[in-house]
XYZ file of C-alpha atoms in Angstrom:
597
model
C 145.660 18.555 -94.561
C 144.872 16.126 -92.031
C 146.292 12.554 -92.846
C 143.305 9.959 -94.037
C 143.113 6.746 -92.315
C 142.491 4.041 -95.342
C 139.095 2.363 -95.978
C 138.965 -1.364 -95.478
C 138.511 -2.163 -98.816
C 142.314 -0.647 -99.300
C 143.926 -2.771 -97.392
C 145.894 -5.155 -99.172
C 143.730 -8.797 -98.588
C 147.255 -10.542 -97.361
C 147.051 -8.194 -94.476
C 143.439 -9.192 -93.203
C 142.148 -12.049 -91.163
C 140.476 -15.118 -93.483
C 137.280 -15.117 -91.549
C 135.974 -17.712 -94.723
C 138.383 -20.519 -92.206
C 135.701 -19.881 -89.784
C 132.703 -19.579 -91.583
C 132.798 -20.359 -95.636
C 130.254 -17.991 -96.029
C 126.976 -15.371 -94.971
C 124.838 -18.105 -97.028
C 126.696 -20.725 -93.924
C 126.242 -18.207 -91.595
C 122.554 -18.216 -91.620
C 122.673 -22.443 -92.456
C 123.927 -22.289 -89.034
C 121.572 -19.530 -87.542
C 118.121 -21.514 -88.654
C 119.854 -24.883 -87.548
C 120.280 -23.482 -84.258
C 117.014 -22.002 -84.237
C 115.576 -25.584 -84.571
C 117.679 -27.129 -82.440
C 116.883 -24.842 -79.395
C 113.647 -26.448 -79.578
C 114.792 -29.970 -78.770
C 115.628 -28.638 -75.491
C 111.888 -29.331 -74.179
C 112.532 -32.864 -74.472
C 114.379 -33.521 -71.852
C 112.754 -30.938 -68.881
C 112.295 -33.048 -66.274
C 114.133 -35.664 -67.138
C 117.733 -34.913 -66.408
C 117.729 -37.298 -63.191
C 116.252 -40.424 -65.007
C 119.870 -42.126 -65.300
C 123.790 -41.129 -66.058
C 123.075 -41.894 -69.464
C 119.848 -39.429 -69.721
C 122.090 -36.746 -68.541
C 125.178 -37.559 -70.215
C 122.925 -37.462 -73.486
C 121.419 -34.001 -72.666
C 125.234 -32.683 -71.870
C 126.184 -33.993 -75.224
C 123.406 -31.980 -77.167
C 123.722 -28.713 -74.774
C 127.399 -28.480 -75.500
C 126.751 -29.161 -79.334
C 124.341 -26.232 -79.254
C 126.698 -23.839 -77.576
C 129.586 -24.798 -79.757
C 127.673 -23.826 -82.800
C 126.716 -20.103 -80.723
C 129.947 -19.861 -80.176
C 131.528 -19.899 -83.541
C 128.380 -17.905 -84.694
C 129.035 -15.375 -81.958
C 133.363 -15.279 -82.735
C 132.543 -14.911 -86.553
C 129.612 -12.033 -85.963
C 131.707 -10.070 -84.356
C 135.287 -10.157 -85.646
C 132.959 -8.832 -89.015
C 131.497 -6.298 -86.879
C 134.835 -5.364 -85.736
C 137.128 -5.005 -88.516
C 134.434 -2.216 -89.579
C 132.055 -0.835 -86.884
C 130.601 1.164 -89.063
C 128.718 -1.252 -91.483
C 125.076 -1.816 -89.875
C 124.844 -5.107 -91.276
C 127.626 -6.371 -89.203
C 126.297 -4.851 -85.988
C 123.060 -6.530 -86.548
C 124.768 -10.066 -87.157
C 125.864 -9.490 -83.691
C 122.779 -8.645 -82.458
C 120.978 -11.906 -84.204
C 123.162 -14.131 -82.679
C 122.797 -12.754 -78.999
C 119.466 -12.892 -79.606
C 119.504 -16.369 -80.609
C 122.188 -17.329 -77.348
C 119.265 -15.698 -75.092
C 116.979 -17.901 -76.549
C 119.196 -21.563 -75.882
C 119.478 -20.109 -72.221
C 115.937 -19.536 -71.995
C 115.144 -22.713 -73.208
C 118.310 -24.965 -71.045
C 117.395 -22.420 -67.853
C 115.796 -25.685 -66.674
C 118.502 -27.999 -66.017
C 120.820 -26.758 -64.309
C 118.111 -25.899 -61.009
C 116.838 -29.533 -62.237
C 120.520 -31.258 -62.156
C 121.213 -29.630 -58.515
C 117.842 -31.095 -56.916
C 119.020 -34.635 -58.188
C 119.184 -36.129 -54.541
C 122.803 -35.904 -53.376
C 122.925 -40.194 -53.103
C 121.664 -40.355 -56.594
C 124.136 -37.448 -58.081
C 127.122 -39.658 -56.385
C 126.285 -42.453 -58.008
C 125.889 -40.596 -61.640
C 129.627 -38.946 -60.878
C 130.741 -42.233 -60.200
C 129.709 -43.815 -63.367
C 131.410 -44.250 -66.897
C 128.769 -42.587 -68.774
C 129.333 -38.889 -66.651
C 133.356 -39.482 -66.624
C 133.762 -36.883 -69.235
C 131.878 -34.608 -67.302
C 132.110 -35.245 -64.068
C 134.459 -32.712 -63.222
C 131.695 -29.806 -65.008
C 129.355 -31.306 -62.810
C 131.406 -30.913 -59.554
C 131.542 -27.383 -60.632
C 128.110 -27.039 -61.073
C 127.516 -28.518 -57.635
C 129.919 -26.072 -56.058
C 127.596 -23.400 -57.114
C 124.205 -24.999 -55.396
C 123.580 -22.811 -52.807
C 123.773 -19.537 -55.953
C 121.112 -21.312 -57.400
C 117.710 -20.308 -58.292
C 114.748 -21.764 -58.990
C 113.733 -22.619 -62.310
C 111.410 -20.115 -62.968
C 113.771 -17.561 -61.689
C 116.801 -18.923 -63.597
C 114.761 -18.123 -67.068
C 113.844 -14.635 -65.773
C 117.536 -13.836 -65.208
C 118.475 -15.267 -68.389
C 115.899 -13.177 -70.346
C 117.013 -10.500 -68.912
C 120.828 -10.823 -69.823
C 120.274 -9.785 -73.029
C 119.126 -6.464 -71.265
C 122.233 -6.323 -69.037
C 124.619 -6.530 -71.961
C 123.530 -3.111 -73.023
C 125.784 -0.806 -71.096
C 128.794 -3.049 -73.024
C 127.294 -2.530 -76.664
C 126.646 1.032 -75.811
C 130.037 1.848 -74.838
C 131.537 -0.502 -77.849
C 129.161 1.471 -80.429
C 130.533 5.435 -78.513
C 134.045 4.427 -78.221
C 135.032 2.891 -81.455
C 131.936 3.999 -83.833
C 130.550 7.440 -82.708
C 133.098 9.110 -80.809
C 135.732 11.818 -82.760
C 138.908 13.906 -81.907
C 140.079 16.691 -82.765
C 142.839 16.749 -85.325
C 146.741 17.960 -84.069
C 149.829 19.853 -85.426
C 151.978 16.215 -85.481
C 156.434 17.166 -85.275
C 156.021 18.861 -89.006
C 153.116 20.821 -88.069
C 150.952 19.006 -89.932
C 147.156 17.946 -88.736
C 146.861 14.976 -88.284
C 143.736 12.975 -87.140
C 143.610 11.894 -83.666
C 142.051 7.915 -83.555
C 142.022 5.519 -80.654
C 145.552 3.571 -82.452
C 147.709 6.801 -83.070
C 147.149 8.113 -80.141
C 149.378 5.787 -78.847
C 152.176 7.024 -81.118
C 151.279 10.744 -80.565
C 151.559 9.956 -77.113
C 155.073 9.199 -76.971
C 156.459 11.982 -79.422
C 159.637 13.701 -78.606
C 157.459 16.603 -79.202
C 156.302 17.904 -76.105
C 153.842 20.082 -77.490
C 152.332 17.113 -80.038
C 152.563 14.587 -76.114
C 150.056 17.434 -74.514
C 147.822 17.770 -77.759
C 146.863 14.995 -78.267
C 146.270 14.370 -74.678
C 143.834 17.209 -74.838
C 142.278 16.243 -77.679
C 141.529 12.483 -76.369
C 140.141 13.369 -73.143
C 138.785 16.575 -74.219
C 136.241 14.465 -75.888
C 135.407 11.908 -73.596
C 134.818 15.320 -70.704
C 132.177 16.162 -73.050
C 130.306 13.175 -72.492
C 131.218 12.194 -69.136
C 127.875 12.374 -67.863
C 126.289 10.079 -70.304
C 129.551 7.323 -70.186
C 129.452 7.761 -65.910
C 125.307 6.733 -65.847
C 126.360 4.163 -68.707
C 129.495 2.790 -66.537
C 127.028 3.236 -63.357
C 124.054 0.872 -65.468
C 126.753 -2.110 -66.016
C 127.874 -1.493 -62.165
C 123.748 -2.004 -60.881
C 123.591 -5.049 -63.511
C 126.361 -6.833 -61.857
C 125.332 -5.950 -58.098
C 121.956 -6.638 -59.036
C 123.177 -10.190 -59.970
C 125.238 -10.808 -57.219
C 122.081 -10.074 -54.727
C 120.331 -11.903 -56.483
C 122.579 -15.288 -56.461
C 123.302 -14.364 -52.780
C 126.915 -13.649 -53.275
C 128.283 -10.977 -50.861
C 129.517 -8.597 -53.548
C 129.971 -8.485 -57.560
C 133.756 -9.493 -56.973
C 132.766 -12.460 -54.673
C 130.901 -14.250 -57.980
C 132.759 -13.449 -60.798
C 135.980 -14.656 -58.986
C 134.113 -17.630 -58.243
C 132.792 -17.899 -61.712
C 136.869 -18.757 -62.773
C 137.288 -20.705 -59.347
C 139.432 -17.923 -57.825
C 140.331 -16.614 -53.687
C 139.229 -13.401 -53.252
C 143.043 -13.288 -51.581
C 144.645 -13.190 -54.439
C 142.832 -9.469 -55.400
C 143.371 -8.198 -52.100
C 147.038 -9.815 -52.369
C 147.584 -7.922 -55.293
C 146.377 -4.394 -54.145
C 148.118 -5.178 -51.234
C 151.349 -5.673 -52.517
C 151.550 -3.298 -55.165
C 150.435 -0.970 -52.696
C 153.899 -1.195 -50.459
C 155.880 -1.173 -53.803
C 154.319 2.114 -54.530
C 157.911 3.900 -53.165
C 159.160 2.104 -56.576
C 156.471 3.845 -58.635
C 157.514 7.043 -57.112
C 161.247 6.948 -57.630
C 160.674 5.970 -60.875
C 158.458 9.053 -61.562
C 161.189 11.196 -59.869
C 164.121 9.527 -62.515
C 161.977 10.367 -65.388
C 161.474 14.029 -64.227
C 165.301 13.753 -63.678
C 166.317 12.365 -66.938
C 163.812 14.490 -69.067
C 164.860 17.641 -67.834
C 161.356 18.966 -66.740
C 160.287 21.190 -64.801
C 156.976 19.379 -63.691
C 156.491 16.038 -65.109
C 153.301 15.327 -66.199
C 150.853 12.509 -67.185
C 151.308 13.190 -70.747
C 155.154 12.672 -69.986
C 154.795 9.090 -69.177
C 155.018 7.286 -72.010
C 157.738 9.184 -74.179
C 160.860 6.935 -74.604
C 163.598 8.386 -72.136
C 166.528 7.542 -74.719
C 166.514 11.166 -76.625
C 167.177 10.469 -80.346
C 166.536 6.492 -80.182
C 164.076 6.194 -82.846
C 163.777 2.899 -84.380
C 160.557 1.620 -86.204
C 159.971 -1.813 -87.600
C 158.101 -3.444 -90.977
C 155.791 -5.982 -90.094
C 157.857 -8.280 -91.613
C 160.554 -7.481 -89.327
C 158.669 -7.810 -86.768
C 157.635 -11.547 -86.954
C 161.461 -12.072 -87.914
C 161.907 -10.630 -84.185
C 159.671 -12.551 -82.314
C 160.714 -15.715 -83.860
C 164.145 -15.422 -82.852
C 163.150 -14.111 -79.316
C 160.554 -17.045 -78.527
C 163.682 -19.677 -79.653
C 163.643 -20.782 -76.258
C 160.369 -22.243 -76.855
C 161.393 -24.809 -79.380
C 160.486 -25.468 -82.303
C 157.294 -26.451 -82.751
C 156.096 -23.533 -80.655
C 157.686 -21.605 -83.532
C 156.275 -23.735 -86.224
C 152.742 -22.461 -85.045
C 153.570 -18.483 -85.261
C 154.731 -18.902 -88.332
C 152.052 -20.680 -89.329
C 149.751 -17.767 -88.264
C 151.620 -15.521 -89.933
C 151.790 -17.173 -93.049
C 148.051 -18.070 -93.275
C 145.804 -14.985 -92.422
C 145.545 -15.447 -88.745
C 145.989 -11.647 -88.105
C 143.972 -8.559 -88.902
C 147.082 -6.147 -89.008
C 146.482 -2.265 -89.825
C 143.800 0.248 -89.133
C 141.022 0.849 -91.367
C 137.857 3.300 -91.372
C 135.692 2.086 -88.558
C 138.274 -0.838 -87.068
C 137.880 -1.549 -83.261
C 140.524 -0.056 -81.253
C 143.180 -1.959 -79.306
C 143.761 -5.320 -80.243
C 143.052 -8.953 -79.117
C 142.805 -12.828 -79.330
C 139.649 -14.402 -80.258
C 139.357 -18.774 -80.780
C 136.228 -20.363 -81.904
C 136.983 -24.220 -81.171
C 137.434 -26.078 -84.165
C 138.798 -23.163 -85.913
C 142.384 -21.689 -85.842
C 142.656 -18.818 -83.737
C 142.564 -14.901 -84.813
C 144.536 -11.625 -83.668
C 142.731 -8.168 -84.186
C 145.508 -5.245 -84.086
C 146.615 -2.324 -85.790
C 149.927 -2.257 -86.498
C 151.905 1.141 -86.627
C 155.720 0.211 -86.783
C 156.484 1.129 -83.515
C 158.053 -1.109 -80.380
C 154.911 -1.433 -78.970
C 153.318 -3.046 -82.260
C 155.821 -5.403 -82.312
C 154.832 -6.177 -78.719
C 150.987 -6.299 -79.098
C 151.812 -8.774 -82.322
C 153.759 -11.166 -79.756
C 151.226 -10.768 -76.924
C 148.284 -11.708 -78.975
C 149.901 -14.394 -80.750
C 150.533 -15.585 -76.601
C 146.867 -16.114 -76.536
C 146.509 -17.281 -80.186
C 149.171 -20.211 -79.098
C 147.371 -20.471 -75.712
C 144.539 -20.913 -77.482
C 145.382 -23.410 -79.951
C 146.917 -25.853 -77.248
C 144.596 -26.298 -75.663
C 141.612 -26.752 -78.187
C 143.778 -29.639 -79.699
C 144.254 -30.695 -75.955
C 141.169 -30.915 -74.895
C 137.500 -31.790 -75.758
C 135.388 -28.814 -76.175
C 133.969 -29.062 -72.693
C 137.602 -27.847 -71.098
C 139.511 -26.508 -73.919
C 138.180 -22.595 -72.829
C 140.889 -21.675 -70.323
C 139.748 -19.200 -67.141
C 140.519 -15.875 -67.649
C 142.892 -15.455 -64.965
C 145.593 -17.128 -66.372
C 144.939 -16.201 -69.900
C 147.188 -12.807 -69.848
C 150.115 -15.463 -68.858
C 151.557 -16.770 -72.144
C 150.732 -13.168 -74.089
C 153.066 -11.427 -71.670
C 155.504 -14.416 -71.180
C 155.670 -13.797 -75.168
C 156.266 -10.043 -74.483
C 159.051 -10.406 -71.496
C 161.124 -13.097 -73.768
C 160.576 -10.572 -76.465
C 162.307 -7.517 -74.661
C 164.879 -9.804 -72.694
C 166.094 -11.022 -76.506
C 166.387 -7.107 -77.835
C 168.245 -6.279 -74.681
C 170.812 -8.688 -74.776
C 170.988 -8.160 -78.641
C 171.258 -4.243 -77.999
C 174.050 -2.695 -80.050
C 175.136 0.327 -77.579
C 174.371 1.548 -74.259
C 171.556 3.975 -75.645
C 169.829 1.025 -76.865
C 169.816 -0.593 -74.195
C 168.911 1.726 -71.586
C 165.962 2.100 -74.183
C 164.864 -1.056 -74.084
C 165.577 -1.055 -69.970
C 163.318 1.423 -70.195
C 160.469 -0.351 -72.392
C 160.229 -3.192 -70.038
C 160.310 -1.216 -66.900
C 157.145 0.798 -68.691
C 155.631 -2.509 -69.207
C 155.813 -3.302 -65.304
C 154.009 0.777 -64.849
C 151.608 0.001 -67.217
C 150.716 -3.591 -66.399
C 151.618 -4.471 -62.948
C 150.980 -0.531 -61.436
C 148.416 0.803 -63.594
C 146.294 -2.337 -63.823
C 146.293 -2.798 -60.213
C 145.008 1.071 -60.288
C 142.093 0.231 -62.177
C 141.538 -2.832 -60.421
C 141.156 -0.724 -57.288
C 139.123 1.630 -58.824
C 136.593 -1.063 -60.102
C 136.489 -2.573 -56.712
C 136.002 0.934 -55.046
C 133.149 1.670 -57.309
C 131.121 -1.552 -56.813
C 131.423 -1.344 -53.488
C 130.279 2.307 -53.597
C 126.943 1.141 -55.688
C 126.605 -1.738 -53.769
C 126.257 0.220 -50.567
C 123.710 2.981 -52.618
C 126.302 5.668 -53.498
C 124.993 7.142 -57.158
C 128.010 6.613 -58.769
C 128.102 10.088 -60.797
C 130.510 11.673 -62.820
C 131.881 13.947 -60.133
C 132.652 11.506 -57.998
C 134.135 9.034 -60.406
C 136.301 11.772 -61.681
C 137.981 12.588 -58.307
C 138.199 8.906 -57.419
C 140.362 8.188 -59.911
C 141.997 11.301 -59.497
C 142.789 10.165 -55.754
C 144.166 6.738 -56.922
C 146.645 8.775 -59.535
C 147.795 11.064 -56.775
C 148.762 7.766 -54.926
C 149.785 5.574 -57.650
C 152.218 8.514 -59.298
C 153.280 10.628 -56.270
C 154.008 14.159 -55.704
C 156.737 13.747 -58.389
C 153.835 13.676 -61.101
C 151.438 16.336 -61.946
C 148.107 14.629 -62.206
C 146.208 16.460 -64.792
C 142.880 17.414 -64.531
C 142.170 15.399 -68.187
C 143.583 12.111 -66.575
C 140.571 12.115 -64.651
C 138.314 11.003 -67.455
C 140.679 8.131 -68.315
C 138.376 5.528 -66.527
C 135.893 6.663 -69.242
C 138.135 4.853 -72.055
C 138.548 1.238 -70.564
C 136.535 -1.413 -72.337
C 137.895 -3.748 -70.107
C 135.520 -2.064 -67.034
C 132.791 -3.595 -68.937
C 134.155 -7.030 -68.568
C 133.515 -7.067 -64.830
C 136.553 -8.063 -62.793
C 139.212 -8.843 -65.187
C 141.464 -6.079 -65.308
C 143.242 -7.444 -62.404
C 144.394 -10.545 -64.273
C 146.390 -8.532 -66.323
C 148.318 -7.611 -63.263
C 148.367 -11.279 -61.711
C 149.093 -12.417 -64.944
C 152.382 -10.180 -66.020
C 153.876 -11.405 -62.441
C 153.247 -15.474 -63.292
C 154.491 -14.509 -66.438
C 157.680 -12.849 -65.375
C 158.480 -15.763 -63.258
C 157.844 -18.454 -66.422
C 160.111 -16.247 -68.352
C 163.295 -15.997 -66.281
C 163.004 -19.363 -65.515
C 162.873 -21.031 -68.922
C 165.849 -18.135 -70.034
C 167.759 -19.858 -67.438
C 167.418 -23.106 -68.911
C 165.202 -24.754 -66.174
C 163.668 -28.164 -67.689
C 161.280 -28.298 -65.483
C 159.866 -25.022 -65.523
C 159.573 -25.290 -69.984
C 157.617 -28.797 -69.188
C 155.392 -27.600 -66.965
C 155.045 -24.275 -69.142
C 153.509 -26.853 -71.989
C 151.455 -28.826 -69.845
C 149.921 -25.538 -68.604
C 149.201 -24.514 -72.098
C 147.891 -27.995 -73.116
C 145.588 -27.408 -69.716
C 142.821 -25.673 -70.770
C 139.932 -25.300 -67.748
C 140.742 -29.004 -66.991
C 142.034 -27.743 -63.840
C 141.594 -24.758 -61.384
C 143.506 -21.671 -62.644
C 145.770 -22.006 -59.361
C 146.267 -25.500 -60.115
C 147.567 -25.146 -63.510
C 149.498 -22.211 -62.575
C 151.311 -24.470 -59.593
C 152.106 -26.809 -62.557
C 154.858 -24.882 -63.480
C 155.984 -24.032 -59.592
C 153.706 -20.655 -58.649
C 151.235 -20.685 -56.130
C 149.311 -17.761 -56.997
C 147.380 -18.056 -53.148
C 151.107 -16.739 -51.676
C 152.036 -12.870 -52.566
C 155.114 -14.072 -53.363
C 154.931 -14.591 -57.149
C 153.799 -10.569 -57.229
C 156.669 -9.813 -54.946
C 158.869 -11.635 -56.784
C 158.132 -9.234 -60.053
C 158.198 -6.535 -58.171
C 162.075 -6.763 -56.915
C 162.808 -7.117 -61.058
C 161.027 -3.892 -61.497
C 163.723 -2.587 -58.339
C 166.393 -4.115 -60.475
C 165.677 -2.350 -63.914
C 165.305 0.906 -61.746
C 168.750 -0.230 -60.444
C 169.914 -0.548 -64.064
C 168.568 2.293 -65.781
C 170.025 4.553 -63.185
C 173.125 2.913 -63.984
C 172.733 3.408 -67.739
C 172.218 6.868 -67.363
């Protein structure tokens, strides 16, 4: 009999997120809905205005970002309800309600920012050189960098009515992957069924168990090839949507704007590709060690993420492991671990899988509020991982929104993966210094070498991938499901080598990324793993300078350019160097591990 996953209303309440920190209430909830239904309509007040004086506009700043604050928290609390349990209507439509109500606010504002960029260029000096814009003056320089993207006003308000269209290839794909979509169950090591779900797969995935590795494999993708037509004119829709903005802003492709949108050289993309793609002979020796070491014939994709250290199985309480990660993040100080324990004393987290939970696991801050961490927690390595990573962003996140006012406390997304995975390299440099024998610590070689596969390689993958395929669009390829199946199949043949067989299921793995949906971000993770690397061996060699610029990054928020924050602590992100850099460690723990062996 196939194992049940529990209901949410099992789960013990210690174990779940206290969403009543962010809102008290549903009665609050909708308080806050109808006050921001009323307040949208104070927005009419000031059309035309905006270039009557510094204090006019300073004023109308002032009540904008009130009204988006209030979305905002709205928006974070709608959906972590809709998230813990994706099957309870109610909770989808709270989501729905408040992006209904955020279309509305940018309907109504669609006015000023066309209105603040025809303030005469004299006249705008003058504002940014006053008291009354000092608080914003640097939102407004950013705003100005962006004139010649512009619309008119009439066309702003037609492209923000029609966002709320252009979020539906996201919501569809959120509602198929994590509400509608099922696995087969598989025969687990006792030949029992179990049920296949988006969080054990990651456990069935590395089983000693060959035969349990290639079953559940099968079973995942079996199920998205079933659909791949429908999820390839889905992915295709949210490709059009973001080419079809980019035209229309007159950027030069999808990747030019949203890089721009977080202030960042289309170098440092192309830097990235470029340098992962000469490290690829690194990929490919380490495929041909893990054929080696496992003994195996042919090694394929459903080989990848077993453990190499035979008979090393070691799980974890969650108790244990925040007792881990407290004593690995040390080096931090003190009031760095204050905070996590704080979080994990006081119902910051959302720890196990339920009936319906979202899969994977992340951050999420509403300003004002403590942050959250969604995850499901299985007692393996890699939960102990996730819990550090996301409690990187939770910290992140916490700086900086006692940091910094509201208007620059939401950091760019480029550097955001950079204190979750600083968390998770301190993390596995601590358990391999504290191994106990040689087997453990070829292990845990071996876990931080995956993390450099799986974060610097395979993110860079789908980074290349998601560039390929706008491109593709862009030029009026129909991107169907043919040929997005053999272009990723392409990229795994180069990625992996001739070491690795490249199943024919892998193909259907670009199917299962939410992150495609969040156009141009996957690369970050990759960017971000390499600044982080650097951080990390820096502050475990003691260097002063490095920790204090480390905080003063943290505190930054958006206050400055993501490269500018990031040089801060000593990496100029404009230079390949920083990826090169974390690319001769991953030629190191190769070094090592072959050593171990």
């Amino acid at each position: 009999m196939a194992e049940s996953v529990k209901k949410r209303s099992e789960i013990e309440e210690q174990d779940t997120w206290k969403l009543e920190d962010m809102i008290e209430s549903l009665e609050k909830f909708e308080e806050l809905m109808d006050g921001v239904e009323e307040r949208i309509q104070e927005y009419e007040a000031y059309r035309g205005k905006l270039g009557n004086s510094a204090e006019y506009l300073k004023n109308y700043l002032t009540y904008d970002e009130s009204v988006d604050e209030t979305l905002s928290l709205l928006y974070a609390y709608a959906m972590q309800r809709r998230d813990q349990d994706t099957s309870v209507s109610e909770n989808q439509a709270l989501v729905s309600r408040v992006q209904s109500l955020a279309v509305k606010a940018m309907a109504a504002s669609s006015f000023a920012d066309p209105e603040i960029l025809s303030i005469p260029d004299e006249k705008m000096a003058e504002f940014l050189a006053s008291p009354e814009l000092a608080h914003y003056k640097k939102q407004l320089e950013r705003l100005l960098a962006k004139k010649a993207h512009r619309l008119s006003e009439k066309e702003e308000a037609i492209l923000a009515a029609a966002s709320e269209i252009s979020g539906t290839p996201s919501s569809v794909f959120a509602l198929f992957n994590n509400a509608d979509l099922k696995f087969e169950p598989v025969k687990d090591e006792n030949g029992e069924l179990v049920d296949v779900t988006h969080a054990r797969y990651g456990k069935l995935i590395e089983s000693r168990d060959r035969s349990v590795r290639e079953a559940a494999f099968h079973s995942l993708y079996a199920s998205y090839r079933q659909f791949a037509n429908t999820v390839a004119a889905n992915y295709e829709g949210n490709v059009k949507q973001g080419n079809f903005y980019a035209r229309m802003r007159k950027y030069p492709s999808a990747r030019a704007m949203y890089l721009a949108g977080n202030e960042i050289p289309e170098k440092v993309y192309d830097n990235l590709i470029e340098s992962v793609h000469n490290a690829l002979p690194l990929m490919h020796r380490y495929m041909k060690f893990r054929k080696s070491y496992m003994n195996v014939s042919e090694l394929h994709m459903y080989d990848l993420y077993m453990p190499l250290t035979e008979d090393y199985e070691k799980t974890y309480t969650y108790k244990e492991a925040q007792e881990l990660i407290l004593k690995a993040l040390k080096p931090l100080g003190e009031e760095y671990l204050n905070l996590l324990r704080t979080g994990f004393e006081n119902r910051w987290i959302d720890v196990y899988e339920n009936e319906g939970k979202r899969s994977g696991a992340y951050s999420n801050s509403a300003y004002g509020v403590h942050p959250y961490v969604l995850m499901s927690f299985d007692g393996t390595l890699n939960s102990v991982l996730t819990l550090a990573h996301e409690m990187g962003h939770s910290i992140h996140s916490w700086y900086s929104n006692a940091n910094q006012s509201y208007t620059y406390a939401g950091y760019r997304i480029f550097v955001a993966e950079v204190a979750s995975t600083c968390n998770e390299i301190l993390l596995l440099n601590y358990m391999i210094n504290e191994a106990k024998d040689r087997k453990e610590k070829f292990y845990l070689v071996n876990q931080l070498a995956e993390r450099f596969r799986t974060t610097l390689f395979r993110q860079a993958l789908f980074a290349e991938f998601e560039w390929e395929t706008y491109k593709l669009s862009w030029n009026g390829t129909p991107l169907t499901k043919d040929l997005l199946c053999g272009l990723y199949h392409e990229l795994n043949s180069e990625y992996y080598g001739k070491e690795t067989v490249i199943d024919s299921d892998i193909d259907h793995e670009w199917e299962r990324i939410p992150h495609f949906y969040m156009q141009f971000y996957v690369y970050q993770y990759a960017t971000g793993f390499s600044a982080a690397m650097a951080i990390a061996r820096r502050i475990l060699a003691g260097d002063t300078e490095t920790k204090d610029g480390y905080f003063r990054f943290l505190k930054g928020g958006c206050s400055r350019t993501p490269v500018e924050l990031l040089k801060l602590v000593g990496l100029d992100m404009e230079e390949p160097e920083v990826v090169n850099e974390a690319v001769k460690v991953f030629k190191d723990l190769l070094d090592e591990m072959e050593e171990l062996a």
